[in-house]
Tab-separated table of C-alpha atoms in Angstrom:
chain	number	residue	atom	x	y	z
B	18	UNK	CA	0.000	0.000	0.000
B	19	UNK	CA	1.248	3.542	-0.724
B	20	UNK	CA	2.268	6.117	1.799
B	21	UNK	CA	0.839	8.630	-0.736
B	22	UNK	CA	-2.706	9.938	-0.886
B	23	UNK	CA	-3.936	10.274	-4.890
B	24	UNK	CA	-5.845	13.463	-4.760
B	25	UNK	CA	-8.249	13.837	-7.360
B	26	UNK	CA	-9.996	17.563	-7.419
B	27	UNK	CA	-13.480	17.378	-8.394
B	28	UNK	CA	-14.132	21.186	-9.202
B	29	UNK	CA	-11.756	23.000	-11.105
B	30	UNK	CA	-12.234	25.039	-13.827
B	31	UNK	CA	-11.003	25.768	-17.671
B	32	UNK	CA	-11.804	27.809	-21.165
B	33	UNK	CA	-10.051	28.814	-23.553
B	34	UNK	CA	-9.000	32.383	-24.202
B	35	UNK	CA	-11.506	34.404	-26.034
B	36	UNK	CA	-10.014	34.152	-29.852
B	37	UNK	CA	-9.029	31.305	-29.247
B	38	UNK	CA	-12.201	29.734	-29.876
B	39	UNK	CA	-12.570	30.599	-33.274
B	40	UNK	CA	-11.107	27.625	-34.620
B	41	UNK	CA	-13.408	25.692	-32.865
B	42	UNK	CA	-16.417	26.997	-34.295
B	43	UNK	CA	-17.540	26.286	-37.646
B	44	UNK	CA	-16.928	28.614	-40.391
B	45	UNK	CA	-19.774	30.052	-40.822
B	46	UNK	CA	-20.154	31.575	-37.866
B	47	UNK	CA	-16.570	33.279	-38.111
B	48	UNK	CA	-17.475	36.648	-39.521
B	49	UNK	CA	-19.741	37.414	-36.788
B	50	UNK	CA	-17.312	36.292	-34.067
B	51	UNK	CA	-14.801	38.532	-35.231
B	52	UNK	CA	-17.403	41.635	-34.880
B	53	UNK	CA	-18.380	40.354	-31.399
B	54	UNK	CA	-15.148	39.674	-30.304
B	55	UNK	CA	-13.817	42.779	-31.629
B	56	UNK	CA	-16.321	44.633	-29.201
B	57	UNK	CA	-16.512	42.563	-26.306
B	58	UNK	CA	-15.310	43.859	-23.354
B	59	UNK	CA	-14.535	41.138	-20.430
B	60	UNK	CA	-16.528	41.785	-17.179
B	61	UNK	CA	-13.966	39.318	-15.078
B	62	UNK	CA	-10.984	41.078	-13.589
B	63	UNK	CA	-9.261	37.303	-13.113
B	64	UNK	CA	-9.388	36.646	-17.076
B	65	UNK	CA	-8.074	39.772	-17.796
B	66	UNK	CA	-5.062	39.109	-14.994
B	67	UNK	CA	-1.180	37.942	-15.564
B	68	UNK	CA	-2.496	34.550	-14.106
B	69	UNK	CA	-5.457	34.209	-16.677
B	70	UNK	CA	-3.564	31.726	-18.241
B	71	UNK	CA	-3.988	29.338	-15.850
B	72	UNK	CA	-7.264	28.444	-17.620
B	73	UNK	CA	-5.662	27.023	-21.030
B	74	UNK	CA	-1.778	26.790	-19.945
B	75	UNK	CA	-1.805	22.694	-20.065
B	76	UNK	CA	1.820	22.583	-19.096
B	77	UNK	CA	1.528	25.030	-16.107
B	78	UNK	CA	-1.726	24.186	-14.649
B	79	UNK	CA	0.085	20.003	-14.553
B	80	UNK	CA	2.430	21.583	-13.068
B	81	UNK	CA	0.674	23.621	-10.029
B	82	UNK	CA	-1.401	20.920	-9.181
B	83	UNK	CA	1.221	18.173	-8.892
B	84	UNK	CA	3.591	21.247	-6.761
B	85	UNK	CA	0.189	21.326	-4.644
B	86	UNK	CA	-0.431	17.463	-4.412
B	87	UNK	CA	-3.240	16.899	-7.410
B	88	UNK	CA	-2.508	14.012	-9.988
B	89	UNK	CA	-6.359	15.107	-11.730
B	90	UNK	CA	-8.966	17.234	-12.218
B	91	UNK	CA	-12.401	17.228	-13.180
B	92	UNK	CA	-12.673	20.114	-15.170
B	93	UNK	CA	-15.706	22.698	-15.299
B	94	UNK	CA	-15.636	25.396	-17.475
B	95	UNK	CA	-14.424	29.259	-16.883
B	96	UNK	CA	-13.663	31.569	-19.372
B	97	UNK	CA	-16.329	32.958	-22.022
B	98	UNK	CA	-17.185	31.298	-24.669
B	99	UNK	CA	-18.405	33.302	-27.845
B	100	UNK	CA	-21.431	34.981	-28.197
B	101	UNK	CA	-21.835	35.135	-24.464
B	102	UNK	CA	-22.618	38.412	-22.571
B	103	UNK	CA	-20.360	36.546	-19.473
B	104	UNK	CA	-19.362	32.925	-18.183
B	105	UNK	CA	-21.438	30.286	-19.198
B	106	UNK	CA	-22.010	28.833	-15.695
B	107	UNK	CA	-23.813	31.901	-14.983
B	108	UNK	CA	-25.084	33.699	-18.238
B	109	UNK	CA	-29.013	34.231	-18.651
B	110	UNK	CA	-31.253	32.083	-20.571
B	111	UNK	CA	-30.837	32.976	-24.774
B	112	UNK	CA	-33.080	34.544	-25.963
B	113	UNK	CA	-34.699	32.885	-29.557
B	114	UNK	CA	-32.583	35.197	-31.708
B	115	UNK	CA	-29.064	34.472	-29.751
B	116	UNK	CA	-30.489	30.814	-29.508
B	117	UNK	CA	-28.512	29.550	-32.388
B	118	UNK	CA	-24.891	31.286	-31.720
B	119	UNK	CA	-25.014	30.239	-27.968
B	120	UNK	CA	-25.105	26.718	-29.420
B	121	UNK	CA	-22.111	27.167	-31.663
B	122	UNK	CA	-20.401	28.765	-28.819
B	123	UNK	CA	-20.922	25.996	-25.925
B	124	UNK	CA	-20.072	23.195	-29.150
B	125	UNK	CA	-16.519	25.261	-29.839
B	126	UNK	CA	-16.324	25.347	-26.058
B	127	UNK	CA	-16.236	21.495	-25.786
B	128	UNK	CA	-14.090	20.986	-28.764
B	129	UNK	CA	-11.527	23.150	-27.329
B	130	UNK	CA	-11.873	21.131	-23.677
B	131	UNK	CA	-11.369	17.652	-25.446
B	132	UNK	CA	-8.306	18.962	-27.102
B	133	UNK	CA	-7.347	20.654	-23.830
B	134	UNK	CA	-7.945	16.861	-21.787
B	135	UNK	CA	-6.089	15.105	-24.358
B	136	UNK	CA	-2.981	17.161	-23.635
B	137	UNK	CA	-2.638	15.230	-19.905
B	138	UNK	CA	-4.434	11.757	-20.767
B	139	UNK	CA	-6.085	10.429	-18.294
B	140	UNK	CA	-5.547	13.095	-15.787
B	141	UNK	CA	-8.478	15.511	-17.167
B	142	UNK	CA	-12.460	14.851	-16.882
B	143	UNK	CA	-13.769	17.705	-18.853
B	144	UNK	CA	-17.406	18.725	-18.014
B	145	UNK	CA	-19.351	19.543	-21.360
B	146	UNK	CA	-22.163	22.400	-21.431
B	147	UNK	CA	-25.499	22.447	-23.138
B	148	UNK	CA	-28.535	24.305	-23.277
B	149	UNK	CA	-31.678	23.288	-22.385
B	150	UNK	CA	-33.807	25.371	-24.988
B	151	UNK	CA	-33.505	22.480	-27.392
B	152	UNK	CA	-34.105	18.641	-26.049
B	153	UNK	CA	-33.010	17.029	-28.725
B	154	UNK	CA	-29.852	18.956	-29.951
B	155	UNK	CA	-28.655	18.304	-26.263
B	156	UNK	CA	-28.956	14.850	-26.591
B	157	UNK	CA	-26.997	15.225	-29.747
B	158	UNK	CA	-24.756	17.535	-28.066
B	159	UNK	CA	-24.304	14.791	-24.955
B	160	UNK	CA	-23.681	11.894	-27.904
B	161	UNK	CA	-20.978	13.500	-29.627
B	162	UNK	CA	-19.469	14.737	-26.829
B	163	UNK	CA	-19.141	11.253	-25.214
B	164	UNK	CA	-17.602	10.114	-28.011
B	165	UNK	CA	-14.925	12.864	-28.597
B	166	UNK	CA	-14.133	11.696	-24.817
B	167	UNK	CA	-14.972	14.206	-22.719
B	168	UNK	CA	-15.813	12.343	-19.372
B	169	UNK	CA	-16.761	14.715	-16.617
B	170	UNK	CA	-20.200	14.294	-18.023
B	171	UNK	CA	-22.785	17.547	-18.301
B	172	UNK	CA	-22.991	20.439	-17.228
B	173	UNK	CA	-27.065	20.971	-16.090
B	174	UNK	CA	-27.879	24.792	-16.841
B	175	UNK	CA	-29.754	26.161	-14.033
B	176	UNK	CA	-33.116	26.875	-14.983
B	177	UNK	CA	-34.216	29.989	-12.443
B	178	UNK	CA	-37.231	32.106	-12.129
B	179	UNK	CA	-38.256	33.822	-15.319
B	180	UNK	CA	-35.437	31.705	-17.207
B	181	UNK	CA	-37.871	30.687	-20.276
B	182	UNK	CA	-37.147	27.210	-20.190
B	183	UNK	CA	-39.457	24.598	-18.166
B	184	UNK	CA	-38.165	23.891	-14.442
B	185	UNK	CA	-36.211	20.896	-14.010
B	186	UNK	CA	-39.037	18.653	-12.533
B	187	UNK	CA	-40.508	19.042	-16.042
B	188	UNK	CA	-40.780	15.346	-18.142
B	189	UNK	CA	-39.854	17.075	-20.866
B	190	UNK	CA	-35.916	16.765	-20.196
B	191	UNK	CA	-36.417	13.102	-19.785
B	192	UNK	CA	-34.519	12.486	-23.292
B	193	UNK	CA	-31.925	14.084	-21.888
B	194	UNK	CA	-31.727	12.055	-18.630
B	195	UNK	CA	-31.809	8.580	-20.933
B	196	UNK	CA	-29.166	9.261	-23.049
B	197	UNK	CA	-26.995	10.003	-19.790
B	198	UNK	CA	-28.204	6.789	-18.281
B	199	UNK	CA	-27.855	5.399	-21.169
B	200	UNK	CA	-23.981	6.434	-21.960
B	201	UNK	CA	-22.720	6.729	-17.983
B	202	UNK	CA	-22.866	10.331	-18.046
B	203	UNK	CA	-22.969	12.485	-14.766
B	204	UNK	CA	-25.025	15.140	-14.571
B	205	UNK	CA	-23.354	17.798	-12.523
B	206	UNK	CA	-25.351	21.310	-11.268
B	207	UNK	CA	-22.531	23.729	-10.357
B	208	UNK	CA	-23.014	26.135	-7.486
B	209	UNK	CA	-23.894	29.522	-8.709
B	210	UNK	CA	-25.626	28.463	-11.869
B	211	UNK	CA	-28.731	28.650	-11.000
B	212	UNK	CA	-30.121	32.339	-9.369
B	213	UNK	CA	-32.108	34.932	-11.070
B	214	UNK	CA	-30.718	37.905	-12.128
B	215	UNK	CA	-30.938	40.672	-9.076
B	216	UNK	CA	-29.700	44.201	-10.771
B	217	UNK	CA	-27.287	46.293	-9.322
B	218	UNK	CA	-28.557	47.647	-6.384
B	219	UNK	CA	-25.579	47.830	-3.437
B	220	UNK	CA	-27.618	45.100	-1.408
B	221	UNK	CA	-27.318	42.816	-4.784
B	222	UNK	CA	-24.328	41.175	-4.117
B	223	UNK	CA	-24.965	40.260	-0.289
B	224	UNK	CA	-28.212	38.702	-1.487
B	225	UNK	CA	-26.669	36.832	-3.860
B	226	UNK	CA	-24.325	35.132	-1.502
B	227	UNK	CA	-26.771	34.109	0.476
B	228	UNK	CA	-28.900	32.864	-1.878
B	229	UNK	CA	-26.850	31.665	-4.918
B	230	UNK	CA	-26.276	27.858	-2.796
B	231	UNK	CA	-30.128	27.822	-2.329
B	232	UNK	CA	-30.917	28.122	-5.805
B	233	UNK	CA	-28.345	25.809	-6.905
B	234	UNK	CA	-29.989	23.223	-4.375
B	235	UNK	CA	-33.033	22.769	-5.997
B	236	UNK	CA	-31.908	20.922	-8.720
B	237	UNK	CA	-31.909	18.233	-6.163
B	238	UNK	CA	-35.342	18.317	-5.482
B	239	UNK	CA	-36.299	19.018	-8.483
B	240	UNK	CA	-35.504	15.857	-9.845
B	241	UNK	CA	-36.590	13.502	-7.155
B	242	UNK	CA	-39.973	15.078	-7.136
B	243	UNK	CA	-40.132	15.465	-10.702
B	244	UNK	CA	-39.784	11.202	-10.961
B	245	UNK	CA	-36.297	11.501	-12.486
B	246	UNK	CA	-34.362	8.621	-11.038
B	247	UNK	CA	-37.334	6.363	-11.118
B	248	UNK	CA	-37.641	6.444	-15.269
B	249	UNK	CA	-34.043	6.893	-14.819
B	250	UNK	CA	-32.558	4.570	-12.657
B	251	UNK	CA	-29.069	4.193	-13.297
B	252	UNK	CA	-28.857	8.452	-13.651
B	253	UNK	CA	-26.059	10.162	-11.728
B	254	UNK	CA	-26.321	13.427	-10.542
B	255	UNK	CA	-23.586	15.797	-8.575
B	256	UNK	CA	-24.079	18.792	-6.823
B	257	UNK	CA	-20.755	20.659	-6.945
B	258	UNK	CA	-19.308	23.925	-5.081
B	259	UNK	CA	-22.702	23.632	-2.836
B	260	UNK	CA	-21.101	23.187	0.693
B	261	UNK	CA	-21.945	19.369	1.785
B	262	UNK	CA	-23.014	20.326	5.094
B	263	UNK	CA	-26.601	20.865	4.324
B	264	UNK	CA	-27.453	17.884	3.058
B	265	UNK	CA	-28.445	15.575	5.595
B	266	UNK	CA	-30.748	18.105	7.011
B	267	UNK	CA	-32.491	18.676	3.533
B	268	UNK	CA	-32.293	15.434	2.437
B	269	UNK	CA	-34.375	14.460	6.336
B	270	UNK	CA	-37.046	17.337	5.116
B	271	UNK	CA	-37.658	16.203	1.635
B	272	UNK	CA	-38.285	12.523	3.175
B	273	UNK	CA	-40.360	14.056	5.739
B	274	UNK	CA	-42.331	16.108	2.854
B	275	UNK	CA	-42.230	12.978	0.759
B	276	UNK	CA	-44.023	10.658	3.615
B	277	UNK	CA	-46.345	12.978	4.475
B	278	UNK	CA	-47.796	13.837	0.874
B	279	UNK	CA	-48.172	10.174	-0.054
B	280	UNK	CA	-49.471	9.221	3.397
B	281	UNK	CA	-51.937	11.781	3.311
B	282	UNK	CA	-53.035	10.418	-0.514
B	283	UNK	CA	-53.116	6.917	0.322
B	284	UNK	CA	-55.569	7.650	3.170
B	285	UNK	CA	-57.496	9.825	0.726
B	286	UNK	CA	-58.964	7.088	-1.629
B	287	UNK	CA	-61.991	5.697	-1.478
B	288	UNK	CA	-62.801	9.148	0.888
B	289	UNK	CA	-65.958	11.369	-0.122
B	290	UNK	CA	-63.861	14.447	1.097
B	291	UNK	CA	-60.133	14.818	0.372
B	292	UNK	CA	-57.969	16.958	1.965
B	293	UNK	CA	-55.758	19.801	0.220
B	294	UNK	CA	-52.315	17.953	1.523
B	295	UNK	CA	-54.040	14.874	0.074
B	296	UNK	CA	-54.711	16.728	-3.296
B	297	UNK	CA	-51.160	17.853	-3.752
B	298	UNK	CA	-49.472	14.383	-3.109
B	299	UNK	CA	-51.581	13.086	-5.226
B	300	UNK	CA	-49.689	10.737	-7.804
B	301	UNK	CA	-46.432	11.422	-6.169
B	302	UNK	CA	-45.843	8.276	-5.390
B	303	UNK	CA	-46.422	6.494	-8.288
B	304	UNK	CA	-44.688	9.185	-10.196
B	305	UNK	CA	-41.306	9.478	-8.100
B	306	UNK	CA	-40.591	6.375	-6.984
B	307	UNK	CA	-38.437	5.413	-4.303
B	308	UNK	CA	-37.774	8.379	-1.241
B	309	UNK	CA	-35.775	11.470	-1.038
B	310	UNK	CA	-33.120	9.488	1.248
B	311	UNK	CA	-32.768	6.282	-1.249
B	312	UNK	CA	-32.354	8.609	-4.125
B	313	UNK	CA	-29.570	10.372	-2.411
B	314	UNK	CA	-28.419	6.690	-1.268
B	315	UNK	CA	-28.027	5.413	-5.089
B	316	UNK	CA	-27.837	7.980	-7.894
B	317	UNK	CA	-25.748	11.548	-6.139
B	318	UNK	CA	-22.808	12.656	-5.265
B	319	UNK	CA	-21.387	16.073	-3.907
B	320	UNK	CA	-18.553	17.784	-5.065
B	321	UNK	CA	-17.571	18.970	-1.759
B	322	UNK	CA	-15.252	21.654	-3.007
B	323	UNK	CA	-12.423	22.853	-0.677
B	324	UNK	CA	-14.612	20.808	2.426
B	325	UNK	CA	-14.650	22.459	5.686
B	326	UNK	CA	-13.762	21.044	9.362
B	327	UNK	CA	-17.094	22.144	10.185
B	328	UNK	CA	-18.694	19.798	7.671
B	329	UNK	CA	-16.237	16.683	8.387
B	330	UNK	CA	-17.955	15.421	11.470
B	331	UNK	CA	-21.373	14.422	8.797
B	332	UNK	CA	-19.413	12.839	6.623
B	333	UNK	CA	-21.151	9.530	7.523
B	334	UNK	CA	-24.995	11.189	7.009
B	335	UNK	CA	-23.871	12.522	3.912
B	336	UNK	CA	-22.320	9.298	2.644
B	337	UNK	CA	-18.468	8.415	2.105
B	338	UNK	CA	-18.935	7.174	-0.623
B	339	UNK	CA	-20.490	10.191	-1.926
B	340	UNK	CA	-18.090	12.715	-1.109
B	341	UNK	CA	-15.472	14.108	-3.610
B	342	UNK	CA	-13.201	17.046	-2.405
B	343	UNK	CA	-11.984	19.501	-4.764
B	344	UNK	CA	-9.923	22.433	-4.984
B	345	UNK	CA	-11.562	24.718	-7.229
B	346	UNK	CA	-8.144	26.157	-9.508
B	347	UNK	CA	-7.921	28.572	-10.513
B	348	UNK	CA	-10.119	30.795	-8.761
B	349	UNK	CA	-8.984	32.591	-5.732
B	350	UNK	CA	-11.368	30.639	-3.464
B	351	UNK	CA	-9.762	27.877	-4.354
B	352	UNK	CA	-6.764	26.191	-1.825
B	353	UNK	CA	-4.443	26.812	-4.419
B	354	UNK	CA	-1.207	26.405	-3.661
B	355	UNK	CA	-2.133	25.135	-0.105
B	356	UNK	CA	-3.965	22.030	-0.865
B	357	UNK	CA	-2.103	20.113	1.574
B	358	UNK	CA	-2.974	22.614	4.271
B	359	UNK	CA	-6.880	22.143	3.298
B	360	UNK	CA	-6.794	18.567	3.344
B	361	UNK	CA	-4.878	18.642	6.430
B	362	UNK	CA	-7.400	21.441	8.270
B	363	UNK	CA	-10.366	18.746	6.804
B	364	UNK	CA	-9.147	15.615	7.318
B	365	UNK	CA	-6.366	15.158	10.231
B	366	UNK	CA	-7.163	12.663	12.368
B	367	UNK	CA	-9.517	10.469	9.645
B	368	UNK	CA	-9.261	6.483	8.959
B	369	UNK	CA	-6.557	6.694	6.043
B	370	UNK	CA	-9.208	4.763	4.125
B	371	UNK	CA	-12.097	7.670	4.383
B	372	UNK	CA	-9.617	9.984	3.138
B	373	UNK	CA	-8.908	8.428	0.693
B	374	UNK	CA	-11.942	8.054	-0.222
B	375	UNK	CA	-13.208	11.542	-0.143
B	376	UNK	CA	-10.035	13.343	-1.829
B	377	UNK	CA	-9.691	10.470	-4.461
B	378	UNK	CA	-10.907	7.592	-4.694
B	379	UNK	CA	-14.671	8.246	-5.070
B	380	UNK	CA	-14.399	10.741	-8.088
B	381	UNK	CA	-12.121	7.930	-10.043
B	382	UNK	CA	-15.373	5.970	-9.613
B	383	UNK	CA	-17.879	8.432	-10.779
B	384	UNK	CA	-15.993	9.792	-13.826
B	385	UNK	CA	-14.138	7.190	-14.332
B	386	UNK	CA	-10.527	7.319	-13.740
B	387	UNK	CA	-7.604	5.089	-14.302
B	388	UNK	CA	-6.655	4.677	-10.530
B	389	UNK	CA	-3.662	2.578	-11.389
B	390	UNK	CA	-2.238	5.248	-13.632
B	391	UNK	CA	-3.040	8.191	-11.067
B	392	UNK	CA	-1.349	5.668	-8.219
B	393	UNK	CA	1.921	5.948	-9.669
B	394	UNK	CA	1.771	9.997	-10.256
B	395	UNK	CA	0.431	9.974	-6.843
B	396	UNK	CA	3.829	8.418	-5.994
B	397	UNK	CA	5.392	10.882	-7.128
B	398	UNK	CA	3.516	13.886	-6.379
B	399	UNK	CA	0.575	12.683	-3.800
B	400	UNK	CA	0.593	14.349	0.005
B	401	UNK	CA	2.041	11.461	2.386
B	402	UNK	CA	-0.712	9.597	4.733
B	403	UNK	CA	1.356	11.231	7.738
B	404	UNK	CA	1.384	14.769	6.496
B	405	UNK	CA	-2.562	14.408	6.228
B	406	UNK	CA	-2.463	13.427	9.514
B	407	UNK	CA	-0.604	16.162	11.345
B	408	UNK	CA	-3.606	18.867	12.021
B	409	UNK	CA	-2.939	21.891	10.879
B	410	UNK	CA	-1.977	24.879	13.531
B	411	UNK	CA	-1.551	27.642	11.349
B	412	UNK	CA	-3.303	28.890	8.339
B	413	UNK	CA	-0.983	30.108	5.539
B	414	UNK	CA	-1.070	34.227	5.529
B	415	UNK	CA	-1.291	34.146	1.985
B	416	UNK	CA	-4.366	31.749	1.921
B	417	UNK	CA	-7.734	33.026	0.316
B	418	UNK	CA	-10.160	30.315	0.254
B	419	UNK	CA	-12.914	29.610	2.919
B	420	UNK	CA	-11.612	26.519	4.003
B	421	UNK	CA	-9.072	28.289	6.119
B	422	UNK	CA	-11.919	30.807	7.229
B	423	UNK	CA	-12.507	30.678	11.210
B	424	UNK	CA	-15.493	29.015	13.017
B	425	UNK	CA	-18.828	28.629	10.573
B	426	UNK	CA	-21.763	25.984	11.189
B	427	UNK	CA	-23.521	23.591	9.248
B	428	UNK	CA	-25.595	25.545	7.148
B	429	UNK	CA	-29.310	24.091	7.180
B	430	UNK	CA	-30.434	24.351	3.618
């Protein structure tokens, strides 16, 4: 057995820089990139920074994460792709006359990330993105993508209040869950993807902090209400960049919604005079299937992104096997270059076999890594079992993400 812990992070992030794209899109859409491009102006001070580069530098971003301990990535995307007003992860819905450029965009943007993986094989799971406006062409998308070998799976738009698109309970995405049943594809919701648009008011920004996780959540419930996982069985879905410590507590109060709804329609039939609670679980059952907890039991996962000491100790509610830390590079909440130091200020004091679990081992199983070949970079380059181990006394000065930030509490949504 190896005194070296293979560290897998399952959120970081990629994109190519802005004309770089081009090549990747097909040619008839070329003119009009070069007028957009030549007037778009970049709303993110960190892709206009001396360290942008981090986001489509193969050779330097290998070699940052093996200096901070990380033989692989699973890898979400970043930068803009064209045609969009800003990121991706958290542009609005297109409207039906931007509807067709979007597409090209998000297509050159997964070109670009299989060319990107296949510069470190088998140490890259890119995450592909689709829209949601057009069923079909994203199971297209999701087929072709697959193939090119791109296996991070999908990236689920969030589909917010006023978005235009149906919510994600809606049966009408249910080609798009088969196909990813169908091919092994995870479906992962990314934290931040998902809120409505709020202005710019001053009190904007404070809302959405504490809201952005919230609407990111619902994903979850959307599709175990909406009967997902029963028609779908074998469908994977992760929440990632969410925090990990809410989801016993949610997961307990969809169950306890669940019960309560189909107890209160199975006592209803045969009545004269139904109640309203009867009225709305009506069907529920038959529609979603199995509960809130056994859904969360067989078909999710959390991409517990730079995973607090607070949210350690329900580790075992949440599932070890369900648990995938990541580091979130490049961004500056990531650990970055102190990895070690937020694995140590996580995970001192663990079994060595639930850490390696949680920084490893499960994400090789749910996107499908070559553990053998990670082992022996891991060898190399892994954190040892008894640095893990040593707790960590003192934060690095220079360190910016909130896994080194002081006290905090399980959050309860």
């Amino acid at each position: 057995m190896s005194d070296r812990y293979t560290v897998i992070s399952a959120d970081c992030h990629a994109g190519a820089d802005l004309l770089d794209y081009k090549p990747y899109l097909e040619k008839r859409h070329h003119d009009d990139f070069d007028a957009w491009a030549a007037t778009y102006v970049n709303p993110y001070e960190d892709l206009l920074a001396d360290t942008a580069d981090r986001n489509w530098n193969s050779e330097r971003r290998v070699t940052e994460l093996a200096a901070d301990g990380i033989v692989a990535e699973v890898v979400f995307p970043n930068t803009i792709p064209p045609f969009f007003p800003s990121a991706s992860l958290m542009a609005p819905a297109p409207t039906r006359e931007e509807f067709e450029q979007r597409w090209a965009g998000l297509r050159a943007h997964n070109r670009w990330l299989a060319d990107f993986c296949s510069l470190a094989p088998g140490r890259r799971a890119g995450v592909a993105q689709i829209l949601l406006n057009d069923v079909d062409e994203a199971v297209k998308e999701i087929r072709r993508v697959k193939a090119e070998g791109l296996t991070g799976g999908i990236l689920l738009p969030g589909a917010p209040p006023g978005s235009g698109v149906p919510e994600l309970y809606s049966a009408s995405y249910d080609p798009i869950w088969a196909v990813c049943e169908e091919l092994d594809v995870p479906v992962n919701h990314h934290g931040g993807s998902a809120s409505p648009p709020l202005g710019d008011e001053p009190a904007a920004r404070a809302v959405f902090m504490v809201e952005t996780t919230w609407f990111s959540h619902r994903a979850l419930w959307h599709l175990m209400f909406g009967g997902a996982f029963r028609r779908h069985p074998g469908l994977k879905l992760v929440l990632t960049e969410q925090g990990s410590g809410w989801i016993p507590g949610v997961v307990e109060m969809l169950d306890y919604y669940h019960d309560r709804l189909v107890a209160a329609a199975t006592k209803a039939v045969g009545a004269t005079a139904a109640t309203a609670e009867s009225k709305f679980g009506a069907g529920l059952a038959a529609s979603m299937g199995r509960g809130p907890s056994e859904v969360w039991r067989d078909n999710c996962c959390v991409g517990a992104s730079f995973m607090r000491p607070h949210e350690v100790p329900l580790r075992h509610r949440i599932g070890l096997d369900k648990i995938m830390w990541g580091c979130d590079y490049p961004h500056d909440e990531g650990t970055t270059p102190y990895s070690r130091e937020g694995l140590r200020i996580a995970y001192a004091g663990l079994a060595r076999e639930e850490v390696a679990a949680m920084a490893g081992g499960n994400a090789a199983r749910v996107y499908g890594f070559d553990l053998a070949l990670l082992d022996r970079l891991a060898a190399v380059h892994g954190p040892t079992v008894e640095e893990i181990a040593e707790p960590l006394k003192e934060v690095p000065a220079a360190a910016t993400s909130p896994a080194f930030a002081p006290g905090g509490s399980v959050r309860v949504w």
